[in-house]
mmCIF file of C-alpha atoms and ligand atoms in Angstrom:
data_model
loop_
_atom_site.group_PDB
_atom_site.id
_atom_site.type_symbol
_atom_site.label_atom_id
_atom_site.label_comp_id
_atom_site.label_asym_id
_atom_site.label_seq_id
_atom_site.Cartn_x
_atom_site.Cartn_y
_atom_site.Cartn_z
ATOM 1 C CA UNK A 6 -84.524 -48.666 71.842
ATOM 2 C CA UNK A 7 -84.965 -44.953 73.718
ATOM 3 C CA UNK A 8 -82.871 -44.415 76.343
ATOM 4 C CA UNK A 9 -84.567 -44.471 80.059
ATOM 5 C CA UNK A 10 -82.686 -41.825 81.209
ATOM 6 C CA UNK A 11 -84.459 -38.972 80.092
ATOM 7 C CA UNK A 12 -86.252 -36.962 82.150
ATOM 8 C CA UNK A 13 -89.167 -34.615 80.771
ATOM 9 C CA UNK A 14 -91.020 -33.217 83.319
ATOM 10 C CA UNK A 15 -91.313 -29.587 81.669
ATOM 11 C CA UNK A 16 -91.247 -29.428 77.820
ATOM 12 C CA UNK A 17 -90.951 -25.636 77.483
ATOM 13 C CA UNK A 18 -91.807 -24.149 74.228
ATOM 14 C CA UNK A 19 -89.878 -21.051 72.932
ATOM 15 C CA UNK A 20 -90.897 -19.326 69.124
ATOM 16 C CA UNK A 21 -87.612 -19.484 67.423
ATOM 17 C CA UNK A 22 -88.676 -16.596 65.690
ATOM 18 C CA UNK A 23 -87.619 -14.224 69.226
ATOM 19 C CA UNK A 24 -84.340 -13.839 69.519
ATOM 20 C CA UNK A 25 -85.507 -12.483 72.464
ATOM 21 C CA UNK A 26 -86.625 -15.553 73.896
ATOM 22 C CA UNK A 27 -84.145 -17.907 72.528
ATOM 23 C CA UNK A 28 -81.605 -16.042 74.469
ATOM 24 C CA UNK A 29 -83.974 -16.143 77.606
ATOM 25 C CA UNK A 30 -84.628 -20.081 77.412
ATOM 26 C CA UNK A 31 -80.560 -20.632 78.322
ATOM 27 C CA UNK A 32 -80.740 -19.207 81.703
ATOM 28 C CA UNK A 33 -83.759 -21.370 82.640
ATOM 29 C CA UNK A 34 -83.664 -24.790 84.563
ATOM 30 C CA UNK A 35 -85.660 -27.282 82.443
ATOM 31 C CA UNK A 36 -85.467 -30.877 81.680
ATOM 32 C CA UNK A 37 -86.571 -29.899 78.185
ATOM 33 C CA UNK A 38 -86.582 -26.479 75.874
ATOM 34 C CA UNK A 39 -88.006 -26.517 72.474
ATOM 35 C CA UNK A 40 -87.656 -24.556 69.990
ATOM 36 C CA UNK A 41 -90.694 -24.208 68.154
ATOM 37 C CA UNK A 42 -91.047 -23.373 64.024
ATOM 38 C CA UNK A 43 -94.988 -24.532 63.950
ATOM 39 C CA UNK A 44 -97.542 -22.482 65.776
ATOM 40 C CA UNK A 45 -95.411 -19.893 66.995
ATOM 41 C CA UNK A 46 -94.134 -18.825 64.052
ATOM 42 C CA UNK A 47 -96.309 -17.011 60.977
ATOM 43 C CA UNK A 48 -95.370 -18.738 57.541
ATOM 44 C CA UNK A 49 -93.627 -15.342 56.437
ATOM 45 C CA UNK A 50 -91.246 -16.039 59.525
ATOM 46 C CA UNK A 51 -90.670 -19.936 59.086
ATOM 47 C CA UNK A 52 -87.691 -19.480 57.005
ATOM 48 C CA UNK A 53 -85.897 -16.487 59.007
ATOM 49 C CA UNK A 54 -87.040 -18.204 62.351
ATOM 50 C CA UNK A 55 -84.868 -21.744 60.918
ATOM 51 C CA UNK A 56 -82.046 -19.652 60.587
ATOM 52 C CA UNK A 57 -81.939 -18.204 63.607
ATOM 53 C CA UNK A 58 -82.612 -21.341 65.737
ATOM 54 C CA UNK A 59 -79.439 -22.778 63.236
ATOM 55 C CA UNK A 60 -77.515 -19.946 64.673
ATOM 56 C CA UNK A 61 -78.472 -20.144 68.153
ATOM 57 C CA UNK A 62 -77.712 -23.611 68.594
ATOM 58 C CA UNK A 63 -74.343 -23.275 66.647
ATOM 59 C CA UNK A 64 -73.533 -20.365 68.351
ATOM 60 C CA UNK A 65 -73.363 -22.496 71.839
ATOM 61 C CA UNK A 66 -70.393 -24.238 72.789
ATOM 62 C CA UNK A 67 -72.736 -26.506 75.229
ATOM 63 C CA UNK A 68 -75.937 -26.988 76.403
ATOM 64 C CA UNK A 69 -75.976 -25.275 79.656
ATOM 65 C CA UNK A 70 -75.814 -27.475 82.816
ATOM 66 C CA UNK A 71 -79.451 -26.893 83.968
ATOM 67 C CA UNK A 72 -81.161 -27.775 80.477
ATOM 68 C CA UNK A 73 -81.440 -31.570 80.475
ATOM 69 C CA UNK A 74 -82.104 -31.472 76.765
ATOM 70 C CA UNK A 75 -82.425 -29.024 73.544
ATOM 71 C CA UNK A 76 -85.462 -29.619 70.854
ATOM 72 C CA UNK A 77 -87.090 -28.582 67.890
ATOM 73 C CA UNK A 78 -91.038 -28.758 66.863
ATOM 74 C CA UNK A 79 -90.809 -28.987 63.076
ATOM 75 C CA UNK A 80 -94.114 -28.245 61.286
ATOM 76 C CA UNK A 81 -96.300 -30.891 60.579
ATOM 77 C CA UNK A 82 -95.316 -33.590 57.664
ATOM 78 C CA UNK A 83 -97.697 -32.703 55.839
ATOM 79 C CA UNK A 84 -97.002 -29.329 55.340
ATOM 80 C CA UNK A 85 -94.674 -27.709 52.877
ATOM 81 C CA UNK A 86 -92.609 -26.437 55.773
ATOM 82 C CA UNK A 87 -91.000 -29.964 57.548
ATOM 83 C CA UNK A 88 -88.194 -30.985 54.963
ATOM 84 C CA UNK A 89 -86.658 -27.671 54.813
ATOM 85 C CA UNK A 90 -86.999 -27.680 58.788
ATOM 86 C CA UNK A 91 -85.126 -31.217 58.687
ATOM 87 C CA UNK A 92 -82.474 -30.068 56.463
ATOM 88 C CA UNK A 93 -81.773 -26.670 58.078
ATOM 89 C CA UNK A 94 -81.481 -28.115 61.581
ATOM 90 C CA UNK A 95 -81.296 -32.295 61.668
ATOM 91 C CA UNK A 96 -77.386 -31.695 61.606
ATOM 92 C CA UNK A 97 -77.384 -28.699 64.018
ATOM 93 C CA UNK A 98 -74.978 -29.186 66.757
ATOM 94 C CA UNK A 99 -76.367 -29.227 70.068
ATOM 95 C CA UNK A 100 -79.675 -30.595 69.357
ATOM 96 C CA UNK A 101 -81.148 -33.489 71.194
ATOM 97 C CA UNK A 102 -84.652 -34.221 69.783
ATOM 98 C CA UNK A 103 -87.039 -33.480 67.358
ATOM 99 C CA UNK A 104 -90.939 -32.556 68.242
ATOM 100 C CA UNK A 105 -93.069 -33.743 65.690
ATOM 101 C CA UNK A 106 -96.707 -32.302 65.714
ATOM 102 C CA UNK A 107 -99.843 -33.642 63.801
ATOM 103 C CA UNK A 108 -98.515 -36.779 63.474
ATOM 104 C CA UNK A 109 -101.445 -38.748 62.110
ATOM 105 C CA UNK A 110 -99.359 -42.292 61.139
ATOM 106 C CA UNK A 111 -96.668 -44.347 61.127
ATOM 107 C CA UNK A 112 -95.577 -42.602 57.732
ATOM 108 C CA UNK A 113 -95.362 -39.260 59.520
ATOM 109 C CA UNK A 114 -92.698 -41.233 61.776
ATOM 110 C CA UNK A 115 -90.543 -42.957 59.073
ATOM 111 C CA UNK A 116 -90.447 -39.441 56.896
ATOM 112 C CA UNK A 117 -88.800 -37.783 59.281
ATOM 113 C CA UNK A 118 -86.912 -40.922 60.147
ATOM 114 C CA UNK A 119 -84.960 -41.167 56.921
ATOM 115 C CA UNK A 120 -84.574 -37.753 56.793
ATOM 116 C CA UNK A 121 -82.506 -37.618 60.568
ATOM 117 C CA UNK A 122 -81.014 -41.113 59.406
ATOM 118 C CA UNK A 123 -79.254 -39.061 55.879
ATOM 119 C CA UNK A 124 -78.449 -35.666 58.569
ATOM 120 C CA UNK A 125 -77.012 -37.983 60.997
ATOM 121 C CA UNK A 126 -74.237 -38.828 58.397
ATOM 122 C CA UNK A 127 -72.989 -34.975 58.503
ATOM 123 C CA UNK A 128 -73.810 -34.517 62.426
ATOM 124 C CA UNK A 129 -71.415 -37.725 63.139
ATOM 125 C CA UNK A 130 -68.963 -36.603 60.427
ATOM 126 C CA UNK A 131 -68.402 -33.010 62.514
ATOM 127 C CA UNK A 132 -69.220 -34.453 65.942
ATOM 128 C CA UNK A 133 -68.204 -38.381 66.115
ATOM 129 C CA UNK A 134 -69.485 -38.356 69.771
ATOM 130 C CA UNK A 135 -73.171 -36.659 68.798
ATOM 131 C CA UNK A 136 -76.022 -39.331 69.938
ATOM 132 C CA UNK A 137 -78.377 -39.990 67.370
ATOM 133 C CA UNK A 138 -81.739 -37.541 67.474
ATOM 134 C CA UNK A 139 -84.641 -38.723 69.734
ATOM 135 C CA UNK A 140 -88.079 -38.077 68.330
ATOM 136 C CA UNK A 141 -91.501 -37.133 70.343
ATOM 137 C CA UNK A 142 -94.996 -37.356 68.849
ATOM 138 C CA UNK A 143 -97.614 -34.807 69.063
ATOM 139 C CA UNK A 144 -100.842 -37.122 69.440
ATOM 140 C CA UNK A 145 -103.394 -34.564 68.433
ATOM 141 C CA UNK A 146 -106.057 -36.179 66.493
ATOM 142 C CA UNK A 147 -108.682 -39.037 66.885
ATOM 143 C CA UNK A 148 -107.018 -41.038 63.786
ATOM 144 C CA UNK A 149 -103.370 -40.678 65.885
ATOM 145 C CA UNK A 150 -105.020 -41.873 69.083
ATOM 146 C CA UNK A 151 -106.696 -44.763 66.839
ATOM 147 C CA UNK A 152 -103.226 -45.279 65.539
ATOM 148 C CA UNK A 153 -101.456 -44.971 68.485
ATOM 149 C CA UNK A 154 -99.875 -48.872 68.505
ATOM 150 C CA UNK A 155 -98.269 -48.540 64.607
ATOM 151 C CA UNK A 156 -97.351 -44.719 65.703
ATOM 152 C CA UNK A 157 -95.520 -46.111 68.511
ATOM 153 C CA UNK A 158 -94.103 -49.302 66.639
ATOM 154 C CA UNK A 159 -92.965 -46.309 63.754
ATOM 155 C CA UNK A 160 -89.229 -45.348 64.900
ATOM 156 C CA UNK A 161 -86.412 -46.438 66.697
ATOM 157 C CA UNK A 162 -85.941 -43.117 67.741
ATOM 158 C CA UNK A 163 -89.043 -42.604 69.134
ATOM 159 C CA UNK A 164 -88.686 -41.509 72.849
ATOM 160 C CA UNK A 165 -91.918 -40.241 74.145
ATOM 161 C CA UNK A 166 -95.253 -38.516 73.045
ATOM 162 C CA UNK A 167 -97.011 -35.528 73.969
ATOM 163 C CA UNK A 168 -101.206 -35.246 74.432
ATOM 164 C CA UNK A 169 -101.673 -31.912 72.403
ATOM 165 C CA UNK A 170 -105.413 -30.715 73.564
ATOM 166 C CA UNK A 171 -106.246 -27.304 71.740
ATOM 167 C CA UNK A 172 -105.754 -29.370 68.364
ATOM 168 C CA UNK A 173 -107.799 -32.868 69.670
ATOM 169 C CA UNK A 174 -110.642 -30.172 71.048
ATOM 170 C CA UNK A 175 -110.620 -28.698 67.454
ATOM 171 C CA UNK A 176 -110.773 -31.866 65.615
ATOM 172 C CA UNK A 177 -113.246 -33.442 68.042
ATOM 173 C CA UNK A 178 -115.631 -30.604 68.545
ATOM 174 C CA UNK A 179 -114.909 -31.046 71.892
ATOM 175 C CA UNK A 180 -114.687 -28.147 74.768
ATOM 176 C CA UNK A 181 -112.164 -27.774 77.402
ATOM 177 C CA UNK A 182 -113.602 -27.899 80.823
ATOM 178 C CA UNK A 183 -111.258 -27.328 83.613
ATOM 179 C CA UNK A 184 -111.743 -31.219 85.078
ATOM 180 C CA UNK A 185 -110.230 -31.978 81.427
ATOM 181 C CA UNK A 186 -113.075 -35.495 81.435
ATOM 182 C CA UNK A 187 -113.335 -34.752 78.029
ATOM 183 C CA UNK A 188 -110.116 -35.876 77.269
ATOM 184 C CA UNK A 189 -110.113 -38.915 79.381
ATOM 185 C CA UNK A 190 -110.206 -41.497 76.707
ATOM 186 C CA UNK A 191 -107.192 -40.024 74.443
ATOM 187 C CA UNK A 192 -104.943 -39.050 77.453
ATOM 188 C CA UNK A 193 -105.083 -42.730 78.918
ATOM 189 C CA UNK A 194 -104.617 -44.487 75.487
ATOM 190 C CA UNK A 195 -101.370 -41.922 74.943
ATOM 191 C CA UNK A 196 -100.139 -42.802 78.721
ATOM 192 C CA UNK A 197 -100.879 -46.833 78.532
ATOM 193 C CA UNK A 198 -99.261 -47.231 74.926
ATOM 194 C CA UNK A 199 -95.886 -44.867 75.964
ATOM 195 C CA UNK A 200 -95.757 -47.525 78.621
ATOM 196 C CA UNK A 201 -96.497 -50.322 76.462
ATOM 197 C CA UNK A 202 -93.878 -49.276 73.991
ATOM 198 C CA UNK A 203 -91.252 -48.629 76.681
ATOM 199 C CA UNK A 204 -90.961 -45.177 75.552
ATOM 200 C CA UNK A 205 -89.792 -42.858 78.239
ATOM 201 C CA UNK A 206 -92.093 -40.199 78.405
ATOM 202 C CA UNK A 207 -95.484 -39.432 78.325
ATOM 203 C CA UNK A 208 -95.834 -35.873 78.114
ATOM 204 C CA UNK A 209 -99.659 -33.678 79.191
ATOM 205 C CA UNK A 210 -101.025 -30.932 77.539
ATOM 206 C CA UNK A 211 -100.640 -27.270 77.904
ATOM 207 C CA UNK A 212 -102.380 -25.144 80.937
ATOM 208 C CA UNK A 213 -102.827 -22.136 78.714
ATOM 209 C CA UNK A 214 -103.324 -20.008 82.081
ATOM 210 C CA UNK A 215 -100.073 -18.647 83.448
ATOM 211 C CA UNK A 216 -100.843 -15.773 85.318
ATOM 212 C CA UNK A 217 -100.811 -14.886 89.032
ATOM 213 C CA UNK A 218 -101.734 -17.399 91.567
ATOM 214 C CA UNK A 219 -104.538 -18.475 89.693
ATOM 215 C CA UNK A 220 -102.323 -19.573 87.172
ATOM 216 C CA UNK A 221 -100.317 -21.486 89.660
ATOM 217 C CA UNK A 222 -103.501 -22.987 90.944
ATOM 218 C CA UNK A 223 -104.855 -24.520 87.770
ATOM 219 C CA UNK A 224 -101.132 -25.287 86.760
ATOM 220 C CA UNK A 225 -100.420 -27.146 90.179
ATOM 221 C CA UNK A 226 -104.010 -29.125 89.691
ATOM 222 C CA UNK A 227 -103.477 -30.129 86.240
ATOM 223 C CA UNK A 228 -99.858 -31.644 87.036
ATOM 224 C CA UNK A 229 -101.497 -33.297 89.919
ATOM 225 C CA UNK A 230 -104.334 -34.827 87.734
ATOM 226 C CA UNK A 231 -101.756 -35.606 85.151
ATOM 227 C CA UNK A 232 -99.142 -37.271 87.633
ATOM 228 C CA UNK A 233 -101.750 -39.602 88.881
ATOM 229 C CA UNK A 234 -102.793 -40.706 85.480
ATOM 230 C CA UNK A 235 -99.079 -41.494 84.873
ATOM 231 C CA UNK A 236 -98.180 -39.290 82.625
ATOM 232 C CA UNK A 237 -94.097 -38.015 83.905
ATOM 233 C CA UNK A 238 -94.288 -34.690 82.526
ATOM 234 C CA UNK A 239 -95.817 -31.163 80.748
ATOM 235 C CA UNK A 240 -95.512 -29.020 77.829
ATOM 236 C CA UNK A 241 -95.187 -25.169 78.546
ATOM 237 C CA UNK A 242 -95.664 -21.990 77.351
ATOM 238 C CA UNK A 243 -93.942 -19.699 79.534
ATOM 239 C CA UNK A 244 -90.909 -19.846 81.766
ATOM 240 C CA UNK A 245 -93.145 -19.123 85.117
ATOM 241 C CA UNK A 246 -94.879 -22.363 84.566
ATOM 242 C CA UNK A 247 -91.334 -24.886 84.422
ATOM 243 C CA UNK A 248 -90.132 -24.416 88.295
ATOM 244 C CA UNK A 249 -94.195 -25.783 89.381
ATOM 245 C CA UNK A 250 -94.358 -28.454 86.770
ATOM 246 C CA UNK A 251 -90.228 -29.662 87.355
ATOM 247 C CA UNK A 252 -91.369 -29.575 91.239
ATOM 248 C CA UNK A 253 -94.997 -31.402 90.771
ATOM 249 C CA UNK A 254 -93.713 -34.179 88.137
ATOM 250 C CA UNK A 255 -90.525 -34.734 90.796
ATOM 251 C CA UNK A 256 -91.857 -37.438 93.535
ATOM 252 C CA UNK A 257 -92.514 -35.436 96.610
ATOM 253 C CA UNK A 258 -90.150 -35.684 99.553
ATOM 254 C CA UNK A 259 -93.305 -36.868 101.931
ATOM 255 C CA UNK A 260 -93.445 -39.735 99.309
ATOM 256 C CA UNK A 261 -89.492 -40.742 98.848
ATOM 257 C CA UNK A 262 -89.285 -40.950 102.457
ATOM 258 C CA UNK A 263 -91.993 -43.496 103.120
ATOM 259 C CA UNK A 264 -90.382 -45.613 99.846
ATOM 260 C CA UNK A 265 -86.889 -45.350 101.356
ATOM 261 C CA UNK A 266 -88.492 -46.728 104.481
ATOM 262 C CA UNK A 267 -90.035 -49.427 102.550
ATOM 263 C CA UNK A 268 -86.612 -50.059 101.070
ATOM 264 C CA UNK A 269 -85.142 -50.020 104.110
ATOM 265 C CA UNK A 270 -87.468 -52.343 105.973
ATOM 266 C CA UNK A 271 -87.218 -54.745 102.987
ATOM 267 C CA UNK A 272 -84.139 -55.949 103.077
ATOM 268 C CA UNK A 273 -84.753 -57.041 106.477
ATOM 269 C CA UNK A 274 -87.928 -58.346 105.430
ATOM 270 C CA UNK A 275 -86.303 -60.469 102.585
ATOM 271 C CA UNK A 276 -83.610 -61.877 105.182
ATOM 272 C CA UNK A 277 -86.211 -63.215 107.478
ATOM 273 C CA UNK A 278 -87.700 -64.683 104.352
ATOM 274 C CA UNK A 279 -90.553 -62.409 104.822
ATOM 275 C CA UNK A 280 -92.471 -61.447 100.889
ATOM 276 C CA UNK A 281 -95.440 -59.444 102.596
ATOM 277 C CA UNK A 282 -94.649 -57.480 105.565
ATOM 278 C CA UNK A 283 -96.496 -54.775 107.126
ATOM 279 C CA UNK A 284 -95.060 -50.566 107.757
ATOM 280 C CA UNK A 285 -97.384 -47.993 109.530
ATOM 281 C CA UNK A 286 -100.634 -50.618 109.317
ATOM 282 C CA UNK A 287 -99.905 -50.851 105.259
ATOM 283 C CA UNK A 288 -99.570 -54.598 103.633
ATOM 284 C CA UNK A 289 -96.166 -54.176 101.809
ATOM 285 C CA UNK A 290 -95.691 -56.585 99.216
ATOM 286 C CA UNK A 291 -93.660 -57.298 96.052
ATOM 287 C CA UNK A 292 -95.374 -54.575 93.674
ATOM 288 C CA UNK A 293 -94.829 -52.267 96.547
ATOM 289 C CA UNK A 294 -91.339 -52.400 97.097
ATOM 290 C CA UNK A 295 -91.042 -52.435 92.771
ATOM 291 C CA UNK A 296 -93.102 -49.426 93.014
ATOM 292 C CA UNK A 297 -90.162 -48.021 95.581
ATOM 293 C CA UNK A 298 -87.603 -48.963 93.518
ATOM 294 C CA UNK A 299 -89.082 -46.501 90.904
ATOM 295 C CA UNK A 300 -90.201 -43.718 93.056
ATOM 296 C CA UNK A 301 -86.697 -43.925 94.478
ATOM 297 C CA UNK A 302 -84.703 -44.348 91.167
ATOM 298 C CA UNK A 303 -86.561 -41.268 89.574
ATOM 299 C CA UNK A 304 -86.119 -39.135 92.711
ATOM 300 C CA UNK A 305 -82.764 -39.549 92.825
ATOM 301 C CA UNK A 306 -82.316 -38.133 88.915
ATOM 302 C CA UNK A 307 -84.527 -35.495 90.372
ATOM 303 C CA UNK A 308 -81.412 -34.231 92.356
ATOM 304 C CA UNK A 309 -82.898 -35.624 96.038
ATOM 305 C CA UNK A 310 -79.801 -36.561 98.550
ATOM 306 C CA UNK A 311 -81.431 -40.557 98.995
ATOM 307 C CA UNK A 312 -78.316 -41.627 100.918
ATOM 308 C CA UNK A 313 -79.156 -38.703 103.272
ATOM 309 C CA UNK A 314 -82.779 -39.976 103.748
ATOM 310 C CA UNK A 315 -81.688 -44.095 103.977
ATOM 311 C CA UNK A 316 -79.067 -43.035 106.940
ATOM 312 C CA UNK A 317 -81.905 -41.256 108.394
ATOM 313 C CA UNK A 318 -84.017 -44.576 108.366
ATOM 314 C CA UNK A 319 -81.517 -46.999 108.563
ATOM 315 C CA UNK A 320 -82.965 -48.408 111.550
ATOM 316 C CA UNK A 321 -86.398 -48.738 110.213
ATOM 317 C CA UNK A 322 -87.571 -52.492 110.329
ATOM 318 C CA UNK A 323 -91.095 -54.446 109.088
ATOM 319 C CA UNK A 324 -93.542 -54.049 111.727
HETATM 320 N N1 LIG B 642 -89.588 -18.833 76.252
HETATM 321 C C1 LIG B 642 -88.563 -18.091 76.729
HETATM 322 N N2 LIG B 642 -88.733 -16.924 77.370
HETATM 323 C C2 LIG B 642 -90.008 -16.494 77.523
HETATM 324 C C3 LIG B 642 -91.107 -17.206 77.054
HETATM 325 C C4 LIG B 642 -90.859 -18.436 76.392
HETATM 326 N N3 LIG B 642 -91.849 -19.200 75.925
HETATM 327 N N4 LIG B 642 -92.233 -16.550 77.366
HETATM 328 C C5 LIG B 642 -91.861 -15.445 78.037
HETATM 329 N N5 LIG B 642 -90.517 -15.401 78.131
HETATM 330 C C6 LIG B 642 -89.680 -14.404 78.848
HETATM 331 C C7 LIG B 642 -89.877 -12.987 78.383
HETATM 332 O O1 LIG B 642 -88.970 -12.694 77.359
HETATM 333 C C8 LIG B 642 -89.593 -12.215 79.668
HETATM 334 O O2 LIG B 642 -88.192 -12.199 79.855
HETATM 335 P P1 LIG B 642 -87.496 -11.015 80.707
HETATM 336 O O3 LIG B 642 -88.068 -11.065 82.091
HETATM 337 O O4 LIG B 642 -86.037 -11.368 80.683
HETATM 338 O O5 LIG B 642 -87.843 -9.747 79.983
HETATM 339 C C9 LIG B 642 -90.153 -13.115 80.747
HETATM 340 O O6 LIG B 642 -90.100 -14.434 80.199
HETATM 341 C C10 LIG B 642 -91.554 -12.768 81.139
HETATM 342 O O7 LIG B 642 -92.377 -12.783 80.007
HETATM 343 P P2 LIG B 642 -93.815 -12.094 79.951
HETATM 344 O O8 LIG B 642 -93.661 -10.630 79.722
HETATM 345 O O9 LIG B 642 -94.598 -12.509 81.152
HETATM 346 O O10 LIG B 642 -94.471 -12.798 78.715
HETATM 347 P P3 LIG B 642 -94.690 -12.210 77.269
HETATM 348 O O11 LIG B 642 -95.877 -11.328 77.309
HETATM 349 O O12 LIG B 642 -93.394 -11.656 76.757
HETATM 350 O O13 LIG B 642 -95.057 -13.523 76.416
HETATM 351 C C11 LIG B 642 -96.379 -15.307 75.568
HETATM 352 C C12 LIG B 642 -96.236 -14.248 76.668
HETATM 353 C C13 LIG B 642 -97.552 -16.222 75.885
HETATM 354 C C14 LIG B 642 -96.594 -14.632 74.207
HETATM 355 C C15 LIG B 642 -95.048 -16.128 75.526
HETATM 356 O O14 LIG B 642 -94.864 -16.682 76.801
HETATM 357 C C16 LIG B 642 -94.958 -17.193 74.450
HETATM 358 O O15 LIG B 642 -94.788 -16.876 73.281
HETATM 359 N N6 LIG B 642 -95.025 -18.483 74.827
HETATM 360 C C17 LIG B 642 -94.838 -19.582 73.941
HETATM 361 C C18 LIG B 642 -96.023 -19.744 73.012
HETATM 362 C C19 LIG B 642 -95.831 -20.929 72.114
HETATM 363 O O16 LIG B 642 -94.731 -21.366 71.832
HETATM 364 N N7 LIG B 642 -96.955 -21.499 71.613
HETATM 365 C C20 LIG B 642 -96.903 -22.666 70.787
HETATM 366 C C21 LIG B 642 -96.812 -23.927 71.600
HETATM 367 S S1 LIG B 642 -98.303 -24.330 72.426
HETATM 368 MG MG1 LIG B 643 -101.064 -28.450 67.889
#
């Protein structure tokens, strides 16, 4: 079963064929840096580009404190490219998960679950203490979004998936508008089966505009949309866009505050055998306060102080 504790809210993609940026991605703060050796990288590079990413990751005694997690995006399965990706880097030390893209079916998910399964052997034999590899899905066809419950069913390894648009658009014929209605239907059946699979994350696409404060805007709107959809985080492409989507996929202070008062309140609620209670004119009931738990739990992974903010409201009762 995937571990609950992981928090994606930016999946930051770096070419692992720039040194360049390799070196660049450790001084970042993100819950998530992958390396990518798919789009990125030209097939002349692939095999220089796994070599280097081998390197990089041996070269570092640990993952830095403010990276919550290091990846890799293999190329798809069904390319030539993805065993000699598994075999270069399955056993690298340091590495956390493996990105998967195209994956189409369950098969793509037990290949590459064998494969990590045989690597594991030598990654446990030089590291006893290394967890086994998580994988993440890239959902980015119509037959992966039909698929979606034997996808998700696929791995025990399996700790999230990721809505990949420019490749749905392109198999779809569909075009991006910047409401993103068009890709209503697949983001909610990638969101609702994550859930229904207990997988951790549910992961949004790309906002391939990252310049200037227009960037920001669209960036900042499409994290909003994608919050309230439930997905908990966002892949991206450049380093600008991980301090606005770590800060929009975190629960916003305005919001902690009125759970912790709900959490507060509650207990006094619950002594005075009260289920449904009211706060500020609002009907609190059980869902509420489960929905407080959550908002609360997740903030407090987020960094918040939460002690600091129940002390503040430790007098608050049910109206
Ligand atoms: N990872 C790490 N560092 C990155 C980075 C990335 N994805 N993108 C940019 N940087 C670094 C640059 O090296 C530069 O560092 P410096 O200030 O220390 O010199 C800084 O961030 C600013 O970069 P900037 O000059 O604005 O961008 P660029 O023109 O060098 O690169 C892109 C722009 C779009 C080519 C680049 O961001 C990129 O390749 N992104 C990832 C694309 C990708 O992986 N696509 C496939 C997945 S969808
Ligand atoms: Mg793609």
């Amino acid at each position: 079963m995937a571990t609950s504790s992981v928090l994606r809210r930016a999946l930051l993609y770096v070419p692992a064929s720039s040194q360049k940026f390799m070196t660049k991605s450790l001084s970042l703060a993100s819950d998530n840096i992958t390396y990518d050796l798919e789009d990125s990288v030209t097939p002349a590079n692939k095999q220089t580009a796994r070599t280097q990413l081998r390197d990089h990751l041996s070269s570092l005694s640990n993952k830095p404190a403010s990276i919550g997690e290091l990846a890799v995006r293999i190329n798809a399965v069904s390319t030539p490219y993805a065993l000699d990706d598994l075999t270069t880097l399955a056993s690298a030390p340091n590495l956390d998960a493996i990105v998967i893209p195209k994956v189409n079916s369950a098969s793509d998910l037990s290949f590459v679950t064998d494969v990590i399964r045989h690597a594991a052997l030598q990654r446990h034999s030089s590291d006893p203490t290394a967890s086994p590899l998580k994988l993440i899905a890239l959902i980015e066809s119509a037959r992966a979004v039909m698929d979606l419950r034997s996808i998700c069913a696929a791995s025990p390894y399996l700790s999230g998936l990721i809505f990949a648009a420019e490749d749905f658009a392109l198999d779809l014929s569909i075009t991006r508008t910047p409401g993103l209605a068009e890709f209503l239907y697949a983001r909610s059946a990638i969101v609702t089966a994550a859930r229904a699979f207990d997988l951790p994350s549910s992961i949004d696409l790309v906002c391939t505009s990252y310049k200037g404060p227009e960037g920001v805007k669209q960036l900042e709107e499409e994290c909003q949309n994608g919050k309230e959809m439930g997905f908990n985080g966002k892949q991206c492409i450049h380093p600008s866009q991980v301090e606005v989507t770590q800060r929009m996929f975190a629960p916003a202070e305005a919001e902690v505050e009125w759970y912790v008062r709900i959490l507060v309140a509650d207990d006094k609620a619950s002594a005075a055998g009260r289920g449904a209670w009211t706060l500020d004119g609002k009907m609190i009931d059980a869902p509420v306060v489960g929905k407080a738990r959550a908002v609360v739990a997740k903030a407090a992974k987020c960094g918040m102080d939460i002690e600091n903010i129940k002390a503040k409201w430790k007098d608050q009762k049910p109206e």
